[in-house]
Amino acid sequence: MGNSVYKVIEIVGTSESSWEDATAAAVKTASKTLRDLRVAEVVKQDVTINEDGSVDQYRTRLSVSFKYQED
Protein backbone atom coordinates (compact mmCIF):
# COMPACT_ATOMS: atom_id res chain seq x y z
CA MET A 1 0.00 0.00 0.00
CA GLY A 2 1.54 3.30 -1.11
CA ASN A 3 1.21 6.83 0.12
CA SER A 4 -1.96 8.73 -0.71
CA VAL A 5 -2.89 12.39 -1.05
CA TYR A 6 -6.35 13.78 -0.34
CA LYS A 7 -8.03 17.07 -1.13
CA VAL A 8 -10.51 18.56 1.36
CA ILE A 9 -13.27 20.96 0.31
CA GLU A 10 -16.39 22.40 1.92
CA ILE A 11 -19.84 21.98 0.46
CA VAL A 12 -23.32 23.00 1.68
CA GLY A 13 -26.49 20.96 1.28
CA THR A 14 -30.00 22.24 1.86
CA SER A 15 -33.34 20.61 2.55
CA GLU A 16 -36.82 21.73 3.49
CA SER A 17 -37.27 18.70 5.77
CA SER A 18 -34.12 17.89 7.82
CA TRP A 19 -30.37 18.20 8.34
CA GLU A 20 -30.04 14.53 7.43
CA ASP A 21 -31.66 15.16 4.04
CA ALA A 22 -29.47 18.22 3.52
CA THR A 23 -26.38 16.10 4.24
CA ALA A 24 -27.49 13.29 1.94
CA ALA A 25 -28.26 15.76 -0.87
CA ALA A 26 -24.82 17.36 -0.58
CA VAL A 27 -22.97 14.03 -0.66
CA LYS A 28 -25.10 12.66 -3.51
CA THR A 29 -24.54 15.76 -5.63
CA ALA A 30 -20.80 15.91 -4.88
CA SER A 31 -20.39 12.24 -5.78
CA LYS A 32 -21.59 12.97 -9.33
CA THR A 33 -18.48 15.03 -10.12
CA LEU A 34 -15.93 14.05 -7.47
CA ARG A 35 -14.49 10.56 -7.65
CA ASP A 36 -13.25 8.47 -4.76
CA LEU A 37 -14.98 10.39 -1.96
CA ARG A 38 -13.67 9.16 1.37
CA VAL A 39 -15.06 11.10 4.33
CA ALA A 40 -17.71 13.74 4.91
CA GLU A 41 -17.59 15.57 8.24
CA VAL A 42 -20.41 17.84 9.39
CA VAL A 43 -18.82 21.21 10.15
CA LYS A 44 -21.91 23.30 10.83
CA GLN A 45 -25.69 23.03 10.81
CA ASP A 46 -28.08 25.95 10.64
CA VAL A 47 -31.53 26.90 9.43
CA THR A 48 -33.06 29.79 7.56
CA ILE A 49 -36.23 31.17 9.12
CA ASN A 50 -39.43 32.46 7.48
CA GLU A 51 -41.08 35.73 8.46
CA ASP A 52 -43.64 33.78 10.50
CA GLY A 53 -40.85 32.20 12.58
CA SER A 54 -40.98 28.75 11.02
CA VAL A 55 -37.98 26.93 9.56
CA ASP A 56 -37.58 27.57 5.84
CA GLN A 57 -34.52 25.41 5.08
CA TYR A 58 -32.11 23.17 6.95
CA ARG A 59 -28.50 23.70 5.88
CA THR A 60 -25.54 21.44 6.53
CA ARG A 61 -21.94 22.46 5.81
CA LEU A 62 -19.68 19.49 5.18
CA SER A 63 -15.95 19.07 4.89
CA VAL A 64 -15.50 16.40 2.20
CA SER A 65 -12.28 14.60 1.28
CA PHE A 66 -11.45 12.73 -1.87
CA LYS A 67 -8.35 10.97 -3.08
CA TYR A 68 -6.20 12.45 -5.84
CA GLN A 69 -6.07 10.14 -8.84
CA GLU A 70 -2.72 8.81 -9.94
CA ASP A 71 -1.94 8.83 -13.64
PDB file of N, CA, C and O in Angstrom:
ATOM      1  N   MET A   1       0.852  -1.173   0.000  1.00  0.00           N
ATOM      2  CA  MET A   1       0.000   0.000   0.000  1.00  0.00           C
ATOM      3  C   MET A   1       0.900   1.239   0.000  1.00  0.00           C
ATOM      4  O   MET A   1       1.729   1.404   0.877  1.00  0.00           O
ATOM      5  N   GLY A   2       0.715   2.114  -0.981  1.00  0.00           N
ATOM      6  CA  GLY A   2       1.540   3.302  -1.106  1.00  0.00           C
ATOM      7  C   GLY A   2       0.976   4.482  -0.362  1.00  0.00           C
ATOM      8  O   GLY A   2      -0.054   4.405   0.305  1.00  0.00           O
ATOM      9  N   ASN A   3       1.677   5.587  -0.475  1.00  0.00           N
ATOM     10  CA  ASN A   3       1.209   6.834   0.115  1.00  0.00           C
ATOM     11  C   ASN A   3       0.046   7.384  -0.692  1.00  0.00           C
ATOM     12  O   ASN A   3      -0.047   7.154  -1.890  1.00  0.00           O
ATOM     13  N   SER A   4      -0.809   8.135  -0.043  1.00  0.00           N
ATOM     14  CA  SER A   4      -1.964   8.734  -0.711  1.00  0.00           C
ATOM     15  C   SER A   4      -2.045  10.212  -0.375  1.00  0.00           C
ATOM     16  O   SER A   4      -1.560  10.659   0.668  1.00  0.00           O
ATOM     17  N   VAL A   5      -2.666  10.975  -1.264  1.00  0.00           N
ATOM     18  CA  VAL A   5      -2.890  12.394  -1.051  1.00  0.00           C
ATOM     19  C   VAL A   5      -4.375  12.673  -1.226  1.00  0.00           C
ATOM     20  O   VAL A   5      -4.992  12.174  -2.169  1.00  0.00           O
ATOM     21  N   TYR A   6      -4.932  13.463  -0.316  1.00  0.00           N
ATOM     22  CA  TYR A   6      -6.350  13.777  -0.338  1.00  0.00           C
ATOM     23  C   TYR A   6      -6.558  15.284  -0.399  1.00  0.00           C
ATOM     24  O   TYR A   6      -5.794  16.051   0.174  1.00  0.00           O
ATOM     25  N   LYS A   7      -7.603  15.677  -1.069  1.00  0.00           N
ATOM     26  CA  LYS A   7      -8.031  17.072  -1.132  1.00  0.00           C
ATOM     27  C   LYS A   7      -9.259  17.203  -0.238  1.00  0.00           C
ATOM     28  O   LYS A   7     -10.123  16.319  -0.214  1.00  0.00           O
ATOM     29  N   VAL A   8      -9.361  18.314   0.498  1.00  0.00           N
ATOM     30  CA  VAL A   8     -10.506  18.562   1.361  1.00  0.00           C
ATOM     31  C   VAL A   8     -11.177  19.856   0.903  1.00  0.00           C
ATOM     32  O   VAL A   8     -10.516  20.877   0.717  1.00  0.00           O
ATOM     33  N   ILE A   9     -12.493  19.785   0.699  1.00  0.00           N
ATOM     34  CA  ILE A   9     -13.272  20.956   0.305  1.00  0.00           C
ATOM     35  C   ILE A   9     -14.496  21.066   1.209  1.00  0.00           C
ATOM     36  O   ILE A   9     -14.859  20.109   1.897  1.00  0.00           O
ATOM     37  N   GLU A  10     -15.137  22.226   1.194  1.00  0.00           N
ATOM     38  CA  GLU A  10     -16.386  22.399   1.921  1.00  0.00           C
ATOM     39  C   GLU A  10     -17.530  22.539   0.930  1.00  0.00           C
ATOM     40  O   GLU A  10     -17.394  23.212  -0.098  1.00  0.00           O
ATOM     41  N   ILE A  11     -18.624  21.882   1.256  1.00  0.00           N
ATOM     42  CA  ILE A  11     -19.843  21.978   0.460  1.00  0.00           C
ATOM     43  C   ILE A  11     -21.017  22.229   1.416  1.00  0.00           C
ATOM     44  O   ILE A  11     -20.911  21.949   2.615  1.00  0.00           O
ATOM     45  N   VAL A  12     -22.110  22.740   0.877  1.00  0.00           N
ATOM     46  CA  VAL A  12     -23.316  22.996   1.682  1.00  0.00           C
ATOM     47  C   VAL A  12     -24.501  22.342   1.003  1.00  0.00           C
ATOM     48  O   VAL A  12     -24.722  22.521  -0.195  1.00  0.00           O
ATOM     49  N   GLY A  13     -25.249  21.557   1.761  1.00  0.00           N
ATOM     50  CA  GLY A  13     -26.487  20.963   1.276  1.00  0.00           C
ATOM     51  C   GLY A  13     -27.670  21.599   1.972  1.00  0.00           C
ATOM     52  O   GLY A  13     -27.556  22.019   3.128  1.00  0.00           O
ATOM     53  N   THR A  14     -28.797  21.670   1.268  1.00  0.00           N
ATOM     54  CA  THR A  14     -30.005  22.243   1.858  1.00  0.00           C
ATOM     55  C   THR A  14     -31.175  21.282   1.708  1.00  0.00           C
ATOM     56  O   THR A  14     -31.193  20.441   0.807  1.00  0.00           O
ATOM     57  N   SER A  15     -32.131  21.421   2.595  1.00  0.00           N
ATOM     58  CA  SER A  15     -33.343  20.606   2.552  1.00  0.00           C
ATOM     59  C   SER A  15     -34.461  21.363   3.250  1.00  0.00           C
ATOM     60  O   SER A  15     -34.205  22.124   4.194  1.00  0.00           O
ATOM     61  N   GLU A  16     -35.669  21.146   2.816  1.00  0.00           N
ATOM     62  CA  GLU A  16     -36.823  21.731   3.494  1.00  0.00           C
ATOM     63  C   GLU A  16     -37.322  20.852   4.631  1.00  0.00           C
ATOM     64  O   GLU A  16     -38.195  21.265   5.393  1.00  0.00           O
ATOM     65  N   SER A  17     -36.739  19.626   4.777  1.00  0.00           N
ATOM     66  CA  SER A  17     -37.274  18.704   5.774  1.00  0.00           C
ATOM     67  C   SER A  17     -36.334  18.379   6.946  1.00  0.00           C
ATOM     68  O   SER A  17     -36.807  18.198   8.058  1.00  0.00           O
ATOM     69  N   SER A  18     -35.005  18.271   6.709  1.00  0.00           N
ATOM     70  CA  SER A  18     -34.122  17.888   7.821  1.00  0.00           C
ATOM     71  C   SER A  18     -32.650  18.107   7.485  1.00  0.00           C
ATOM     72  O   SER A  18     -32.280  18.226   6.316  1.00  0.00           O
ATOM     73  N   TRP A  19     -31.818  18.120   8.552  1.00  0.00           N
ATOM     74  CA  TRP A  19     -30.374  18.196   8.342  1.00  0.00           C
ATOM     75  C   TRP A  19     -29.850  16.919   7.694  1.00  0.00           C
ATOM     76  O   TRP A  19     -28.931  16.959   6.890  1.00  0.00           O
ATOM     77  N   GLU A  20     -30.465  15.793   8.032  1.00  0.00           N
ATOM     78  CA  GLU A  20     -30.041  14.527   7.430  1.00  0.00           C
ATOM     79  C   GLU A  20     -30.256  14.549   5.916  1.00  0.00           C
ATOM     80  O   GLU A  20     -29.383  14.123   5.156  1.00  0.00           O
ATOM     81  N   ASP A  21     -31.395  15.056   5.483  1.00  0.00           N
ATOM     82  CA  ASP A  21     -31.660  15.155   4.043  1.00  0.00           C
ATOM     83  C   ASP A  21     -30.717  16.153   3.371  1.00  0.00           C
ATOM     84  O   ASP A  21     -30.279  15.943   2.246  1.00  0.00           O
ATOM     85  N   ALA A  22     -30.399  17.235   4.068  1.00  0.00           N
ATOM     86  CA  ALA A  22     -29.466  18.217   3.524  1.00  0.00           C
ATOM     87  C   ALA A  22     -28.084  17.593   3.346  1.00  0.00           C
ATOM     88  O   ALA A  22     -27.416  17.797   2.327  1.00  0.00           O
ATOM     89  N   THR A  23     -27.666  16.789   4.325  1.00  0.00           N
ATOM     90  CA  THR A  23     -26.379  16.100   4.245  1.00  0.00           C
ATOM     91  C   THR A  23     -26.367  15.101   3.100  1.00  0.00           C
ATOM     92  O   THR A  23     -25.429  15.061   2.298  1.00  0.00           O
ATOM     93  N   ALA A  24     -27.411  14.299   3.003  1.00  0.00           N
ATOM     94  CA  ALA A  24     -27.489  13.294   1.937  1.00  0.00           C
ATOM     95  C   ALA A  24     -27.502  13.946   0.561  1.00  0.00           C
ATOM     96  O   ALA A  24     -26.848  13.454  -0.371  1.00  0.00           O
ATOM     97  N   ALA A  25     -28.200  15.058   0.416  1.00  0.00           N
ATOM     98  CA  ALA A  25     -28.256  15.759  -0.873  1.00  0.00           C
ATOM     99  C   ALA A  25     -26.881  16.288  -1.263  1.00  0.00           C
ATOM    100  O   ALA A  25     -26.472  16.200  -2.427  1.00  0.00           O
ATOM    101  N   ALA A  26     -26.147  16.832  -0.298  1.00  0.00           N
ATOM    102  CA  ALA A  26     -24.818  17.364  -0.579  1.00  0.00           C
ATOM    103  C   ALA A  26     -23.867  16.257  -1.025  1.00  0.00           C
ATOM    104  O   ALA A  26     -23.144  16.405  -2.015  1.00  0.00           O
ATOM    105  N   VAL A  27     -23.863  15.143  -0.316  1.00  0.00           N
ATOM    106  CA  VAL A  27     -22.971  14.032  -0.659  1.00  0.00           C
ATOM    107  C   VAL A  27     -23.357  13.430  -2.006  1.00  0.00           C
ATOM    108  O   VAL A  27     -22.492  13.152  -2.847  1.00  0.00           O
ATOM    109  N   LYS A  28     -24.640  13.243  -2.242  1.00  0.00           N
ATOM    110  CA  LYS A  28     -25.095  12.660  -3.506  1.00  0.00           C
ATOM    111  C   LYS A  28     -24.699  13.540  -4.690  1.00  0.00           C
ATOM    112  O   LYS A  28     -24.207  13.056  -5.703  1.00  0.00           O
ATOM    113  N   THR A  29     -24.892  14.837  -4.546  1.00  0.00           N
ATOM    114  CA  THR A  29     -24.539  15.759  -5.629  1.00  0.00           C
ATOM    115  C   THR A  29     -23.032  15.805  -5.842  1.00  0.00           C
ATOM    116  O   THR A  29     -22.556  15.752  -6.981  1.00  0.00           O
ATOM    117  N   ALA A  30     -22.270  15.873  -4.759  1.00  0.00           N
ATOM    118  CA  ALA A  30     -20.805  15.912  -4.878  1.00  0.00           C
ATOM    119  C   ALA A  30     -20.261  14.644  -5.527  1.00  0.00           C
ATOM    120  O   ALA A  30     -19.307  14.697  -6.307  1.00  0.00           O
ATOM    121  N   SER A  31     -20.888  13.509  -5.238  1.00  0.00           N
ATOM    122  CA  SER A  31     -20.391  12.236  -5.783  1.00  0.00           C
ATOM    123  C   SER A  31     -20.581  12.122  -7.294  1.00  0.00           C
ATOM    124  O   SER A  31     -19.968  11.269  -7.928  1.00  0.00           O
ATOM    125  N   LYS A  32     -21.391  12.995  -7.873  1.00  0.00           N
ATOM    126  CA  LYS A  32     -21.586  12.968  -9.327  1.00  0.00           C
ATOM    127  C   LYS A  32     -20.377  13.522 -10.071  1.00  0.00           C
ATOM    128  O   LYS A  32     -20.145  13.156 -11.219  1.00  0.00           O
ATOM    129  N   THR A  33     -19.622  14.421  -9.436  1.00  0.00           N
ATOM    130  CA  THR A  33     -18.485  15.033 -10.121  1.00  0.00           C
ATOM    131  C   THR A  33     -17.147  14.778  -9.428  1.00  0.00           C
ATOM    132  O   THR A  33     -16.103  14.985 -10.041  1.00  0.00           O
ATOM    133  N   LEU A  34     -17.161  14.359  -8.191  1.00  0.00           N
ATOM    134  CA  LEU A  34     -15.926  14.053  -7.467  1.00  0.00           C
ATOM    135  C   LEU A  34     -15.801  12.548  -7.310  1.00  0.00           C
ATOM    136  O   LEU A  34     -16.714  11.906  -6.800  1.00  0.00           O
ATOM    137  N   ARG A  35     -14.679  12.007  -7.765  1.00  0.00           N
ATOM    138  CA  ARG A  35     -14.487  10.563  -7.650  1.00  0.00           C
ATOM    139  C   ARG A  35     -13.719  10.221  -6.383  1.00  0.00           C
ATOM    140  O   ARG A  35     -12.929  11.011  -5.896  1.00  0.00           O
ATOM    141  N   ASP A  36     -13.973   9.037  -5.897  1.00  0.00           N
ATOM    142  CA  ASP A  36     -13.246   8.473  -4.759  1.00  0.00           C
ATOM    143  C   ASP A  36     -13.433   9.301  -3.482  1.00  0.00           C
ATOM    144  O   ASP A  36     -12.474   9.585  -2.766  1.00  0.00           O
ATOM    145  N   LEU A  37     -14.684   9.705  -3.230  1.00  0.00           N
ATOM    146  CA  LEU A  37     -14.981  10.385  -1.965  1.00  0.00           C
ATOM    147  C   LEU A  37     -14.661   9.446  -0.812  1.00  0.00           C
ATOM    148  O   LEU A  37     -14.948   8.252  -0.881  1.00  0.00           O
ATOM    149  N   ARG A  38     -14.082   9.997   0.247  1.00  0.00           N
ATOM    150  CA  ARG A  38     -13.669   9.158   1.365  1.00  0.00           C
ATOM    151  C   ARG A  38     -14.430   9.461   2.644  1.00  0.00           C
ATOM    152  O   ARG A  38     -14.953   8.563   3.289  1.00  0.00           O
ATOM    153  N   VAL A  39     -14.467  10.724   3.045  1.00  0.00           N
ATOM    154  CA  VAL A  39     -15.057  11.097   4.327  1.00  0.00           C
ATOM    155  C   VAL A  39     -15.820  12.402   4.160  1.00  0.00           C
ATOM    156  O   VAL A  39     -15.373  13.293   3.449  1.00  0.00           O
ATOM    157  N   ALA A  40     -16.969  12.485   4.823  1.00  0.00           N
ATOM    158  CA  ALA A  40     -17.708  13.741   4.913  1.00  0.00           C
ATOM    159  C   ALA A  40     -17.923  14.026   6.398  1.00  0.00           C
ATOM    160  O   ALA A  40     -18.472  13.198   7.122  1.00  0.00           O
ATOM    161  N   GLU A  41     -17.468  15.183   6.839  1.00  0.00           N
ATOM    162  CA  GLU A  41     -17.592  15.570   8.239  1.00  0.00           C
ATOM    163  C   GLU A  41     -18.506  16.789   8.335  1.00  0.00           C
ATOM    164  O   GLU A  41     -18.309  17.781   7.630  1.00  0.00           O
ATOM    165  N   VAL A  42     -19.517  16.707   9.186  1.00  0.00           N
ATOM    166  CA  VAL A  42     -20.411  17.841   9.386  1.00  0.00           C
ATOM    167  C   VAL A  42     -19.653  18.916  10.160  1.00  0.00           C
ATOM    168  O   VAL A  42     -19.172  18.684  11.269  1.00  0.00           O
ATOM    169  N   VAL A  43     -19.536  20.093   9.547  1.00  0.00           N
ATOM    170  CA  VAL A  43     -18.823  21.211  10.150  1.00  0.00           C
ATOM    171  C   VAL A  43     -19.791  22.136  10.875  1.00  0.00           C
ATOM    172  O   VAL A  43     -19.502  22.630  11.960  1.00  0.00           O
ATOM    173  N   LYS A  44     -20.958  22.349  10.265  1.00  0.00           N
ATOM    174  CA  LYS A  44     -21.915  23.297  10.830  1.00  0.00           C
ATOM    175  C   LYS A  44     -23.315  22.958  10.337  1.00  0.00           C
ATOM    176  O   LYS A  44     -23.481  22.511   9.204  1.00  0.00           O
ATOM    177  N   GLN A  45     -24.292  23.165  11.188  1.00  0.00           N
ATOM    178  CA  GLN A  45     -25.693  23.029  10.807  1.00  0.00           C
ATOM    179  C   GLN A  45     -26.408  24.317  11.198  1.00  0.00           C
ATOM    180  O   GLN A  45     -26.176  24.850  12.281  1.00  0.00           O
ATOM    181  N   ASP A  46     -27.263  24.796  10.303  1.00  0.00           N
ATOM    182  CA  ASP A  46     -28.078  25.954  10.641  1.00  0.00           C
ATOM    183  C   ASP A  46     -29.387  25.889   9.870  1.00  0.00           C
ATOM    184  O   ASP A  46     -29.605  24.959   9.088  1.00  0.00           O
ATOM    185  N   VAL A  47     -30.253  26.836  10.128  1.00  0.00           N
ATOM    186  CA  VAL A  47     -31.533  26.905   9.430  1.00  0.00           C
ATOM    187  C   VAL A  47     -31.773  28.334   8.987  1.00  0.00           C
ATOM    188  O   VAL A  47     -31.262  29.277   9.585  1.00  0.00           O
ATOM    189  N   THR A  48     -32.547  28.474   7.910  1.00  0.00           N
ATOM    190  CA  THR A  48     -33.062  29.786   7.555  1.00  0.00           C
ATOM    191  C   THR A  48     -34.498  29.836   8.062  1.00  0.00           C
ATOM    192  O   THR A  48     -35.194  28.813   8.100  1.00  0.00           O
ATOM    193  N   ILE A  49     -34.945  31.031   8.441  1.00  0.00           N
ATOM    194  CA  ILE A  49     -36.234  31.171   9.117  1.00  0.00           C
ATOM    195  C   ILE A  49     -37.147  32.081   8.303  1.00  0.00           C
ATOM    196  O   ILE A  49     -36.719  33.142   7.823  1.00  0.00           O
ATOM    197  N   ASN A  50     -38.408  31.655   8.162  1.00  0.00           N
ATOM    198  CA  ASN A  50     -39.427  32.458   7.482  1.00  0.00           C
ATOM    199  C   ASN A  50     -39.852  33.638   8.347  1.00  0.00           C
ATOM    200  O   ASN A  50     -39.587  33.682   9.551  1.00  0.00           O
ATOM    201  N   GLU A  51     -40.570  34.567   7.733  1.00  0.00           N
ATOM    202  CA  GLU A  51     -41.081  35.733   8.459  1.00  0.00           C
ATOM    203  C   GLU A  51     -42.014  35.345   9.600  1.00  0.00           C
ATOM    204  O   GLU A  51     -42.109  36.045  10.602  1.00  0.00           O
ATOM    205  N   ASP A  52     -42.715  34.208   9.449  1.00  0.00           N
ATOM    206  CA  ASP A  52     -43.636  33.775  10.502  1.00  0.00           C
ATOM    207  C   ASP A  52     -42.938  33.004  11.628  1.00  0.00           C
ATOM    208  O   ASP A  52     -43.584  32.533  12.554  1.00  0.00           O
ATOM    209  N   GLY A  53     -41.609  32.869  11.535  1.00  0.00           N
ATOM    210  CA  GLY A  53     -40.851  32.203  12.583  1.00  0.00           C
ATOM    211  C   GLY A  53     -40.650  30.719  12.373  1.00  0.00           C
ATOM    212  O   GLY A  53     -40.020  30.065  13.203  1.00  0.00           O
ATOM    213  N   SER A  54     -41.166  30.172  11.287  1.00  0.00           N
ATOM    214  CA  SER A  54     -40.976  28.746  11.023  1.00  0.00           C
ATOM    215  C   SER A  54     -39.691  28.520  10.226  1.00  0.00           C
ATOM    216  O   SER A  54     -39.158  29.424   9.583  1.00  0.00           O
ATOM    217  N   VAL A  55     -39.208  27.286  10.280  1.00  0.00           N
ATOM    218  CA  VAL A  55     -37.984  26.925   9.559  1.00  0.00           C
ATOM    219  C   VAL A  55     -38.273  26.869   8.068  1.00  0.00           C
ATOM    220  O   VAL A  55     -39.224  26.218   7.629  1.00  0.00           O
ATOM    221  N   ASP A  56     -37.466  27.556   7.297  1.00  0.00           N
ATOM    222  CA  ASP A  56     -37.582  27.566   5.836  1.00  0.00           C
ATOM    223  C   ASP A  56     -36.730  26.449   5.244  1.00  0.00           C
ATOM    224  O   ASP A  56     -37.218  25.622   4.490  1.00  0.00           O
ATOM    225  N   GLN A  57     -35.431  26.424   5.589  1.00  0.00           N
ATOM    226  CA  GLN A  57     -34.520  25.411   5.077  1.00  0.00           C
ATOM    227  C   GLN A  57     -33.520  24.993   6.148  1.00  0.00           C
ATOM    228  O   GLN A  57     -33.068  25.811   6.937  1.00  0.00           O
ATOM    229  N   TYR A  58     -33.198  23.700   6.138  1.00  0.00           N
ATOM    230  CA  TYR A  58     -32.111  23.170   6.948  1.00  0.00           C
ATOM    231  C   TYR A  58     -30.865  23.194   6.071  1.00  0.00           C
ATOM    232  O   TYR A  58     -30.924  22.825   4.899  1.00  0.00           O
ATOM    233  N   ARG A  59     -29.746  23.641   6.642  1.00  0.00           N
ATOM    234  CA  ARG A  59     -28.500  23.699   5.877  1.00  0.00           C
ATOM    235  C   ARG A  59     -27.403  22.985   6.654  1.00  0.00           C
ATOM    236  O   ARG A  59     -27.258  23.175   7.860  1.00  0.00           O
ATOM    237  N   THR A  60     -26.660  22.149   5.940  1.00  0.00           N
ATOM    238  CA  THR A  60     -25.537  21.440   6.527  1.00  0.00           C
ATOM    239  C   THR A  60     -24.276  21.752   5.746  1.00  0.00           C
ATOM    240  O   THR A  60     -24.251  21.579   4.525  1.00  0.00           O
ATOM    241  N   ARG A  61     -23.254  22.232   6.440  1.00  0.00           N
ATOM    242  CA  ARG A  61     -21.943  22.464   5.812  1.00  0.00           C
ATOM    243  C   ARG A  61     -21.070  21.252   6.107  1.00  0.00           C
ATOM    244  O   ARG A  61     -20.950  20.829   7.259  1.00  0.00           O
ATOM    245  N   LEU A  62     -20.493  20.693   5.054  1.00  0.00           N
ATOM    246  CA  LEU A  62     -19.677  19.492   5.178  1.00  0.00           C
ATOM    247  C   LEU A  62     -18.260  19.748   4.697  1.00  0.00           C
ATOM    248  O   LEU A  62     -18.050  20.454   3.708  1.00  0.00           O
ATOM    249  N   SER A  63     -17.325  19.139   5.363  1.00  0.00           N
ATOM    250  CA  SER A  63     -15.955  19.066   4.894  1.00  0.00           C
ATOM    251  C   SER A  63     -15.819  17.684   4.255  1.00  0.00           C
ATOM    252  O   SER A  63     -16.028  16.666   4.919  1.00  0.00           O
ATOM    253  N   VAL A  64     -15.518  17.662   2.957  1.00  0.00           N
ATOM    254  CA  VAL A  64     -15.497  16.402   2.197  1.00  0.00           C
ATOM    255  C   VAL A  64     -14.085  16.157   1.680  1.00  0.00           C
ATOM    256  O   VAL A  64     -13.431  17.068   1.168  1.00  0.00           O
ATOM    257  N   SER A  65     -13.608  14.921   1.820  1.00  0.00           N
ATOM    258  CA  SER A  65     -12.285  14.601   1.284  1.00  0.00           C
ATOM    259  C   SER A  65     -12.403  13.562   0.181  1.00  0.00           C
ATOM    260  O   SER A  65     -13.283  12.696   0.198  1.00  0.00           O
ATOM    261  N   PHE A  66     -11.523  13.713  -0.798  1.00  0.00           N
ATOM    262  CA  PHE A  66     -11.447  12.733  -1.873  1.00  0.00           C
ATOM    263  C   PHE A  66      -9.994  12.536  -2.255  1.00  0.00           C
ATOM    264  O   PHE A  66      -9.146  13.415  -2.070  1.00  0.00           O
ATOM    265  N   LYS A  67      -9.713  11.355  -2.772  1.00  0.00           N
ATOM    266  CA  LYS A  67      -8.350  10.970  -3.080  1.00  0.00           C
ATOM    267  C   LYS A  67      -7.949  11.486  -4.454  1.00  0.00           C
ATOM    268  O   LYS A  67      -8.715  11.389  -5.407  1.00  0.00           O
ATOM    269  N   TYR A  68      -6.736  12.057  -4.534  1.00  0.00           N
ATOM    270  CA  TYR A  68      -6.196  12.453  -5.837  1.00  0.00           C
ATOM    271  C   TYR A  68      -5.950  11.203  -6.657  1.00  0.00           C
ATOM    272  O   TYR A  68      -5.481  10.180  -6.139  1.00  0.00           O
ATOM    273  N   GLN A  69      -6.267  11.269  -7.935  1.00  0.00           N
ATOM    274  CA  GLN A  69      -6.074  10.142  -8.840  1.00  0.00           C
ATOM    275  C   GLN A  69      -4.642  10.127  -9.364  1.00  0.00           C
ATOM    276  O   GLN A  69      -4.116  11.158  -9.744  1.00  0.00           O
ATOM    277  N   GLU A  70      -4.049   8.961  -9.358  1.00  0.00           N
ATOM    278  CA  GLU A  70      -2.716   8.812  -9.936  1.00  0.00           C
ATOM    279  C   GLU A  70      -2.852   8.541 -11.420  1.00  0.00           C
ATOM    280  O   GLU A  70      -3.798   7.902 -11.857  1.00  0.00           O
ATOM    281  N   ASP A  71      -1.908   9.067 -12.192  1.00  0.00           N
ATOM    282  CA  ASP A  71      -1.941   8.827 -13.638  1.00  0.00           C
ATOM    283  C   ASP A  71      -1.563   7.415 -13.992  1.00  0.00           C
ATOM    284  O   ASP A  71      -0.942   6.706 -13.363  1.00  0.00           O
TER     285      ASP A  71
END
